[in-house]
mmCIF file of C-alpha atoms in Angstrom:
data_model
loop_
_atom_site.group_PDB
_atom_site.id
_atom_site.type_symbol
_atom_site.label_atom_id
_atom_site.label_comp_id
_atom_site.label_asym_id
_atom_site.label_seq_id
_atom_site.Cartn_x
_atom_site.Cartn_y
_atom_site.Cartn_z
ATOM 1 C CA MET A 1 93.462 -262.914 43.653
ATOM 2 C CA VAL A 2 90.348 -264.567 45.029
ATOM 3 C CA ILE A 3 88.667 -262.576 47.803
ATOM 4 C CA GLU A 4 88.082 -265.076 50.584
ATOM 5 C CA GLY A 5 84.501 -264.456 51.605
ATOM 6 C CA LYS A 6 84.413 -267.234 54.180
ATOM 7 C CA LYS A 7 87.547 -265.936 55.885
ATOM 8 C CA ILE A 8 86.220 -262.357 56.042
ATOM 9 C CA SER A 9 82.873 -263.655 57.294
ATOM 10 C CA GLN A 10 84.537 -265.623 60.082
ATOM 11 C CA GLU A 11 86.517 -262.559 61.155
ATOM 12 C CA ILE A 12 83.251 -260.603 61.520
ATOM 13 C CA ILE A 13 81.652 -263.455 63.481
ATOM 14 C CA ASN A 14 84.694 -263.708 65.758
ATOM 15 C CA GLU A 15 84.395 -259.988 66.541
ATOM 16 C CA LEU A 16 80.696 -260.409 67.343
ATOM 17 C CA LYS A 17 81.553 -263.187 69.795
ATOM 18 C CA LYS A 18 83.465 -260.623 71.863
ATOM 19 C CA LEU A 19 80.332 -258.483 72.290
ATOM 20 C CA PRO A 20 77.457 -258.972 74.756
ATOM 21 C CA LYS A 21 75.054 -261.485 73.208
ATOM 22 C CA PRO A 22 71.587 -260.103 72.367
ATOM 23 C CA LYS A 23 68.953 -261.692 74.604
ATOM 24 C CA LYS A 24 66.118 -261.220 72.134
ATOM 25 C CA PHE A 25 65.355 -263.606 69.277
ATOM 26 C CA PHE A 26 66.111 -263.285 65.570
ATOM 27 C CA GLY A 27 62.893 -263.889 63.598
ATOM 28 C CA ALA A 28 63.101 -265.175 60.014
ATOM 29 C CA VAL A 29 60.097 -265.656 57.723
ATOM 30 C CA LEU A 30 60.022 -268.120 54.815
ATOM 31 C CA VAL A 31 57.130 -268.349 52.358
ATOM 32 C CA GLY A 32 57.086 -271.442 50.158
ATOM 33 C CA SER A 33 60.034 -273.707 49.444
ATOM 34 C CA ASP A 34 62.403 -271.830 47.119
ATOM 35 C CA ALA A 35 65.694 -273.769 47.149
ATOM 36 C CA SER A 36 67.997 -270.724 47.226
ATOM 37 C CA SER A 37 65.941 -269.173 50.056
ATOM 38 C CA ILE A 38 66.193 -272.349 52.118
ATOM 39 C CA SER A 39 69.958 -272.530 51.485
ATOM 40 C CA PHE A 40 70.434 -268.914 52.591
ATOM 41 C CA LEU A 41 68.330 -269.450 55.713
ATOM 42 C CA LYS A 42 70.390 -272.498 56.632
ATOM 43 C CA GLN A 43 73.503 -270.310 56.486
ATOM 44 C CA LYS A 44 71.829 -267.808 58.811
ATOM 45 C CA GLU A 45 70.763 -270.547 61.206
ATOM 46 C CA LYS A 46 74.297 -271.959 61.281
ATOM 47 C CA VAL A 47 75.794 -268.558 62.173
ATOM 48 C CA ALA A 48 73.094 -268.027 64.808
ATOM 49 C CA GLN A 49 74.024 -271.351 66.420
ATOM 50 C CA GLU A 50 77.710 -270.399 66.408
ATOM 51 C CA LEU A 51 76.877 -267.098 68.131
ATOM 52 C CA GLY A 52 74.374 -268.654 70.519
ATOM 53 C CA ILE A 53 71.539 -266.506 69.143
ATOM 54 C CA ASP A 54 67.912 -267.600 69.506
ATOM 55 C CA PHE A 55 67.003 -268.041 65.812
ATOM 56 C CA ARG A 56 63.333 -268.673 65.070
ATOM 57 C CA LEU A 57 62.146 -269.661 61.600
ATOM 58 C CA TYR A 58 58.497 -269.113 60.705
ATOM 59 C CA LYS A 59 57.316 -271.043 57.637
ATOM 60 C CA PHE A 60 54.218 -270.215 55.612
ATOM 61 C CA PRO A 61 52.736 -271.895 52.515
ATOM 62 C CA THR A 62 53.158 -270.373 49.053
ATOM 63 C CA GLU A 63 49.412 -269.787 48.781
ATOM 64 C CA ILE A 64 49.173 -267.634 51.928
ATOM 65 C CA LYS A 65 47.165 -264.471 51.313
ATOM 66 C CA GLN A 66 48.978 -261.136 51.298
ATOM 67 C CA ASP A 67 47.065 -259.604 54.207
ATOM 68 C CA GLU A 68 47.491 -262.744 56.282
ATOM 69 C CA LEU A 69 51.258 -262.776 55.717
ATOM 70 C CA ARG A 70 51.489 -259.079 56.565
ATOM 71 C CA LYS A 71 49.601 -259.700 59.804
ATOM 72 C CA GLU A 72 51.885 -262.631 60.719
ATOM 73 C CA VAL A 73 55.084 -260.654 60.018
ATOM 74 C CA LEU A 74 53.779 -257.759 62.112
ATOM 75 C CA LYS A 75 52.971 -260.128 64.988
ATOM 76 C CA ILE A 76 56.487 -261.605 64.894
ATOM 77 C CA ALA A 77 58.236 -258.229 64.629
ATOM 78 C CA LEU A 78 56.204 -256.620 67.419
ATOM 79 C CA HIS A 79 56.750 -259.459 69.868
ATOM 80 C CA ARG A 80 58.396 -257.948 72.939
ATOM 81 C CA THR A 81 61.260 -260.490 72.851
ATOM 82 C CA CYS A 82 61.959 -260.090 69.112
ATOM 83 C CA GLY A 83 65.221 -258.244 68.502
ATOM 84 C CA GLY A 84 64.918 -258.157 64.730
ATOM 85 C CA ALA A 85 63.053 -259.723 61.822
ATOM 86 C CA VAL A 86 63.793 -260.611 58.212
ATOM 87 C CA VAL A 87 61.531 -261.820 55.415
ATOM 88 C CA GLN A 88 63.399 -264.137 53.081
ATOM 89 C CA LEU A 89 63.050 -263.050 49.461
ATOM 90 C CA PRO A 90 61.767 -263.680 46.849
ATOM 91 C CA LEU A 91 58.112 -263.814 47.841
ATOM 92 C CA PRO A 92 55.418 -265.437 45.664
ATOM 93 C CA GLU A 93 54.228 -263.270 42.768
ATOM 94 C CA HIS A 94 50.780 -262.597 44.260
ATOM 95 C CA ILE A 95 52.325 -260.852 47.276
ATOM 96 C CA ASN A 96 53.367 -257.196 47.220
ATOM 97 C CA ARG A 97 56.832 -257.373 48.746
ATOM 98 C CA GLN A 98 56.928 -253.817 50.071
ATOM 99 C CA TYR A 99 53.446 -254.062 51.590
ATOM 100 C CA VAL A 100 54.724 -256.900 53.789
ATOM 101 C CA LEU A 101 58.205 -255.523 54.540
ATOM 102 C CA ASN A 102 56.880 -252.137 55.623
ATOM 103 C CA VAL A 103 55.326 -253.526 58.817
ATOM 104 C CA ILE A 104 58.771 -254.271 60.303
ATOM 105 C CA PRO A 105 59.673 -251.414 62.698
ATOM 106 C CA ARG A 106 62.777 -249.494 61.719
ATOM 107 C CA GLU A 107 64.545 -250.484 64.956
ATOM 108 C CA LYS A 108 64.013 -254.182 64.119
ATOM 109 C CA ASP A 109 64.638 -253.999 60.351
ATOM 110 C CA ILE A 110 67.859 -256.001 60.050
ATOM 111 C CA ASP A 111 67.821 -256.068 56.231
ATOM 112 C CA VAL A 112 66.911 -252.341 55.907
ATOM 113 C CA LEU A 113 64.118 -253.136 53.434
ATOM 114 C CA GLY A 114 61.072 -251.482 54.999
ATOM 115 C CA GLU A 115 60.282 -247.943 53.835
ATOM 116 C CA ARG A 116 61.049 -246.372 57.221
ATOM 117 C CA ALA A 117 64.509 -247.931 57.473
ATOM 118 C CA LEU A 118 65.238 -247.320 53.787
ATOM 119 C CA GLY A 119 64.131 -243.705 54.046
ATOM 120 C CA ALA A 120 66.402 -243.193 57.037
ATOM 121 C CA PHE A 121 69.290 -244.846 55.160
ATOM 122 C CA TYR A 122 68.804 -242.593 52.124
ATOM 123 C CA ALA A 123 68.737 -239.603 54.485
ATOM 124 C CA GLY A 124 72.007 -240.800 56.053
ATOM 125 C CA ARG A 125 70.583 -241.409 59.510
ATOM 126 C CA ASN A 126 69.690 -245.113 59.772
ATOM 127 C CA MET A 127 71.185 -247.129 62.613
ATOM 128 C CA VAL A 128 72.585 -249.808 60.283
ATOM 129 C CA LEU A 129 73.579 -250.133 56.624
ATOM 130 C CA PRO A 130 71.822 -252.435 54.155
ATOM 131 C CA PRO A 131 73.794 -255.722 54.299
ATOM 132 C CA ALA A 132 74.984 -255.510 50.660
ATOM 133 C CA VAL A 133 76.404 -252.037 51.338
ATOM 134 C CA GLY A 134 78.103 -253.463 54.421
ATOM 135 C CA VAL A 135 79.705 -256.184 52.288
ATOM 136 C CA VAL A 136 81.245 -253.636 49.900
ATOM 137 C CA ASP A 137 82.410 -251.460 52.787
ATOM 138 C CA THR A 138 84.014 -254.450 54.532
ATOM 139 C CA ILE A 139 85.825 -255.713 51.418
ATOM 140 C CA LEU A 140 87.218 -252.246 50.668
ATOM 141 C CA THR A 141 88.350 -251.845 54.286
ATOM 142 C CA THR A 142 89.885 -255.341 54.400
ATOM 143 C CA TYR A 143 92.029 -254.632 51.341
ATOM 144 C CA ASN A 144 92.784 -250.983 52.253
ATOM 145 C CA LEU A 145 91.137 -249.574 49.132
ATOM 146 C CA GLN A 146 90.164 -245.898 49.056
ATOM 147 C CA LEU A 147 86.979 -245.020 47.179
ATOM 148 C CA THR A 148 88.344 -241.557 46.439
ATOM 149 C CA THR A 149 90.770 -243.160 43.963
ATOM 150 C CA LEU A 150 88.359 -245.601 42.269
ATOM 151 C CA LYS A 151 86.105 -245.392 39.230
ATOM 152 C CA VAL A 152 83.175 -247.671 40.060
ATOM 153 C CA ALA A 153 80.753 -249.524 37.787
ATOM 154 C CA ILE A 154 77.548 -251.020 39.174
ATOM 155 C CA VAL A 155 75.836 -253.607 36.974
ATOM 156 C CA GLY A 156 72.275 -254.360 38.038
ATOM 157 C CA LEU A 157 70.207 -251.708 39.799
ATOM 158 C CA GLY A 158 67.910 -253.871 41.901
ATOM 159 C CA PHE A 159 66.610 -252.819 45.307
ATOM 160 C CA LEU A 160 68.725 -255.380 47.219
ATOM 161 C CA VAL A 161 72.148 -254.615 45.733
ATOM 162 C CA GLY A 162 72.550 -251.972 43.039
ATOM 163 C CA LYS A 163 70.213 -249.277 44.316
ATOM 164 C CA PRO A 164 71.437 -249.027 47.939
ATOM 165 C CA ILE A 165 75.094 -249.445 46.953
ATOM 166 C CA SER A 166 74.907 -246.752 44.249
ATOM 167 C CA HIS A 167 73.305 -244.343 46.728
ATOM 168 C CA TRP A 168 75.983 -245.083 49.348
ATOM 169 C CA LEU A 169 78.758 -244.490 46.794
ATOM 170 C CA MET A 170 77.482 -241.074 45.683
ATOM 171 C CA GLY A 171 80.013 -238.426 46.613
ATOM 172 C CA LYS A 172 82.574 -240.999 47.740
ATOM 173 C CA CYS A 173 84.265 -241.804 44.408
ATOM 174 C CA PRO A 174 85.235 -239.705 41.355
ATOM 175 C CA GLU A 175 83.066 -241.554 38.804
ATOM 176 C CA ILE A 176 80.151 -244.013 39.016
ATOM 177 C CA TYR A 177 78.732 -245.882 36.024
ATOM 178 C CA LEU A 178 75.208 -247.241 36.583
ATOM 179 C CA LEU A 179 74.452 -250.117 34.217
ATOM 180 C CA ASP A 180 71.976 -252.950 33.730
ATOM 181 C CA GLN A 181 72.258 -256.182 31.788
ATOM 182 C CA GLY A 182 70.792 -254.455 28.714
ATOM 183 C CA SER A 183 73.331 -251.606 28.869
ATOM 184 C CA ASP A 184 76.398 -251.281 26.664
ATOM 185 C CA LEU A 185 79.013 -252.803 28.971
ATOM 186 C CA LYS A 186 82.025 -251.379 27.083
ATOM 187 C CA ILE A 187 82.349 -248.708 29.772
ATOM 188 C CA LEU A 188 83.438 -251.473 32.186
ATOM 189 C CA LYS A 189 86.942 -251.130 30.696
ATOM 190 C CA GLN A 190 87.182 -247.793 32.520
ATOM 191 C CA ALA A 191 86.286 -249.153 35.952
ATOM 192 C CA ASP A 192 88.663 -249.940 38.828
ATOM 193 C CA LEU A 193 85.844 -251.567 40.819
ATOM 194 C CA VAL A 194 82.935 -253.520 39.329
ATOM 195 C CA ILE A 195 79.978 -254.420 41.554
ATOM 196 C CA THR A 196 77.434 -256.716 39.939
ATOM 197 C CA GLY A 197 74.110 -258.144 41.062
ATOM 198 C CA VAL A 198 72.138 -259.133 37.972
ATOM 199 C CA GLY A 199 71.844 -262.883 38.489
ATOM 200 C CA LYS A 200 72.871 -263.838 34.947
ATOM 201 C CA PRO A 201 75.749 -266.374 34.981
ATOM 202 C CA GLY A 202 78.764 -265.349 32.905
ATOM 203 C CA LEU A 203 77.365 -261.911 31.989
ATOM 204 C CA ILE A 204 80.754 -260.284 32.586
ATOM 205 C CA LYS A 205 83.849 -261.807 30.953
ATOM 206 C CA PRO A 206 87.449 -261.026 31.971
ATOM 207 C CA LYS A 207 88.161 -259.579 28.487
ATOM 208 C CA MET A 208 85.555 -256.872 29.181
ATOM 209 C CA LEU A 209 87.591 -255.525 32.102
ATOM 210 C CA LYS A 210 90.944 -253.833 32.532
ATOM 211 C CA ASN A 211 93.808 -255.432 34.433
ATOM 212 C CA ASN A 212 93.948 -255.174 38.231
ATOM 213 C CA VAL A 213 90.221 -254.493 38.537
ATOM 214 C CA LEU A 214 88.317 -255.591 41.644
ATOM 215 C CA VAL A 215 85.053 -257.477 41.011
ATOM 216 C CA ILE A 216 82.485 -257.835 43.808
ATOM 217 C CA ASP A 217 79.892 -260.288 42.509
ATOM 218 C CA PHE A 218 76.463 -260.534 44.175
ATOM 219 C CA GLY A 219 74.973 -262.311 41.141
ATOM 220 C CA TYR A 220 73.418 -265.678 41.836
ATOM 221 C CA GLY A 221 72.046 -267.984 39.151
ATOM 222 C CA LEU A 222 72.009 -271.562 37.909
ATOM 223 C CA GLU A 223 73.907 -272.763 34.845
ATOM 224 C CA ASN A 224 73.862 -276.465 34.001
ATOM 225 C CA GLY A 225 72.658 -277.168 37.524
ATOM 226 C CA LYS A 226 75.539 -275.275 39.156
ATOM 227 C CA ILE A 227 75.398 -272.015 41.113
ATOM 228 C CA LYS A 228 77.346 -269.286 39.332
ATOM 229 C CA GLY A 229 77.805 -265.547 39.582
ATOM 230 C CA ASP A 230 77.617 -262.780 36.978
ATOM 231 C CA PHE A 231 81.407 -262.785 36.595
ATOM 232 C CA ASP A 232 82.968 -265.592 34.571
ATOM 233 C CA ALA A 233 85.967 -266.519 36.722
ATOM 234 C CA THR A 234 86.832 -269.702 34.794
ATOM 235 C CA GLN A 235 89.741 -268.032 33.005
ATOM 236 C CA LEU A 236 92.978 -267.131 34.776
ATOM 237 C CA THR A 237 92.983 -263.391 35.376
ATOM 238 C CA THR A 238 95.023 -260.641 36.977
ATOM 239 C CA PHE A 239 91.890 -259.465 38.770
ATOM 240 C CA SER A 240 90.744 -259.590 42.359
ATOM 241 C CA TYR A 241 87.266 -261.086 42.580
ATOM 242 C CA THR A 242 84.716 -262.825 44.783
ATOM 243 C CA LEU A 243 83.740 -266.387 43.904
ATOM 244 C CA THR A 244 80.152 -267.616 43.650
ATOM 245 C CA PRO A 245 79.267 -269.427 45.824
ATOM 246 C CA GLY A 246 81.481 -268.621 48.821
ATOM 247 C CA GLY A 247 82.230 -264.966 48.083
ATOM 248 C CA THR A 248 79.768 -262.224 48.974
ATOM 249 C CA GLY A 249 77.198 -264.674 50.406
ATOM 250 C CA PRO A 250 79.014 -265.579 53.649
ATOM 251 C CA ILE A 251 79.973 -261.929 54.244
ATOM 252 C CA LEU A 252 76.361 -260.880 53.658
ATOM 253 C CA VAL A 253 75.139 -263.319 56.318
ATOM 254 C CA ALA A 254 77.772 -262.064 58.774
ATOM 255 C CA LYS A 255 76.746 -258.437 58.125
ATOM 256 C CA ILE A 256 73.106 -259.353 58.782
ATOM 257 C CA PHE A 257 74.109 -260.589 62.236
ATOM 258 C CA GLU A 258 76.315 -257.539 62.763
ATOM 259 C CA ASN A 259 73.187 -255.439 62.137
ATOM 260 C CA PHE A 260 71.242 -257.592 64.618
ATOM 261 C CA TYR A 261 73.866 -256.905 67.287
ATOM 262 C CA LYS A 262 73.887 -253.154 66.546
ATOM 263 C CA LEU A 263 70.097 -252.946 66.806
ATOM 264 C CA ASN A 264 70.208 -254.727 70.158
ATOM 265 C CA LYS A 265 72.967 -252.826 71.957
#
């Protein structure tokens, strides 16, 4: 079964339409011209238009200095009519990502990437969940799956996907396997739920998994010029899985706007 990310995303957006519309603007920062970043921002802008949200994109050149970018992000985030800000990742190599993200106030940190918002999340008291965590939560809720019955494998322990999701899962399921692309992936045969976010197309093959497993794929990479996920879904399977593109991506964007609404109640 293919998990219909676009359908789930639209359901979230439709629920947001029933709520009072935030009056403040959504600030998005783009540095450089990374194709995947531009594509993701276009998705955000499209959803903002559908919701009638004031979406403002701030573009900066790749060569911008770290301190200058930090100052610009702070200025955007602290604007009295800004309801929330995001910095589109990745940033150029010469910029310390966390140094820039940390200037976003916790109450305006839609992506939950600044240290204050992350610290509050890890302490269980942040106002919103990291969007990737929200995606997993929504998929499990949509399909009436109980974490207390699932053995979960997480492949890829990055700060956007694997790290926050693994923390959120602690204490909620009987077993968690934390793996990276260099790990022995044989343990995947034990898992009822596989969450992956490595960015290596075809890393996980159907034969590596047991029947009736659920695969939530955040991986995003290019293979022969085509966007593909970590899970190789080209073979017919008895699994439930998200496609790439069109799986977790649309839900992620919807959860970002859900966070924006929650922070602007």
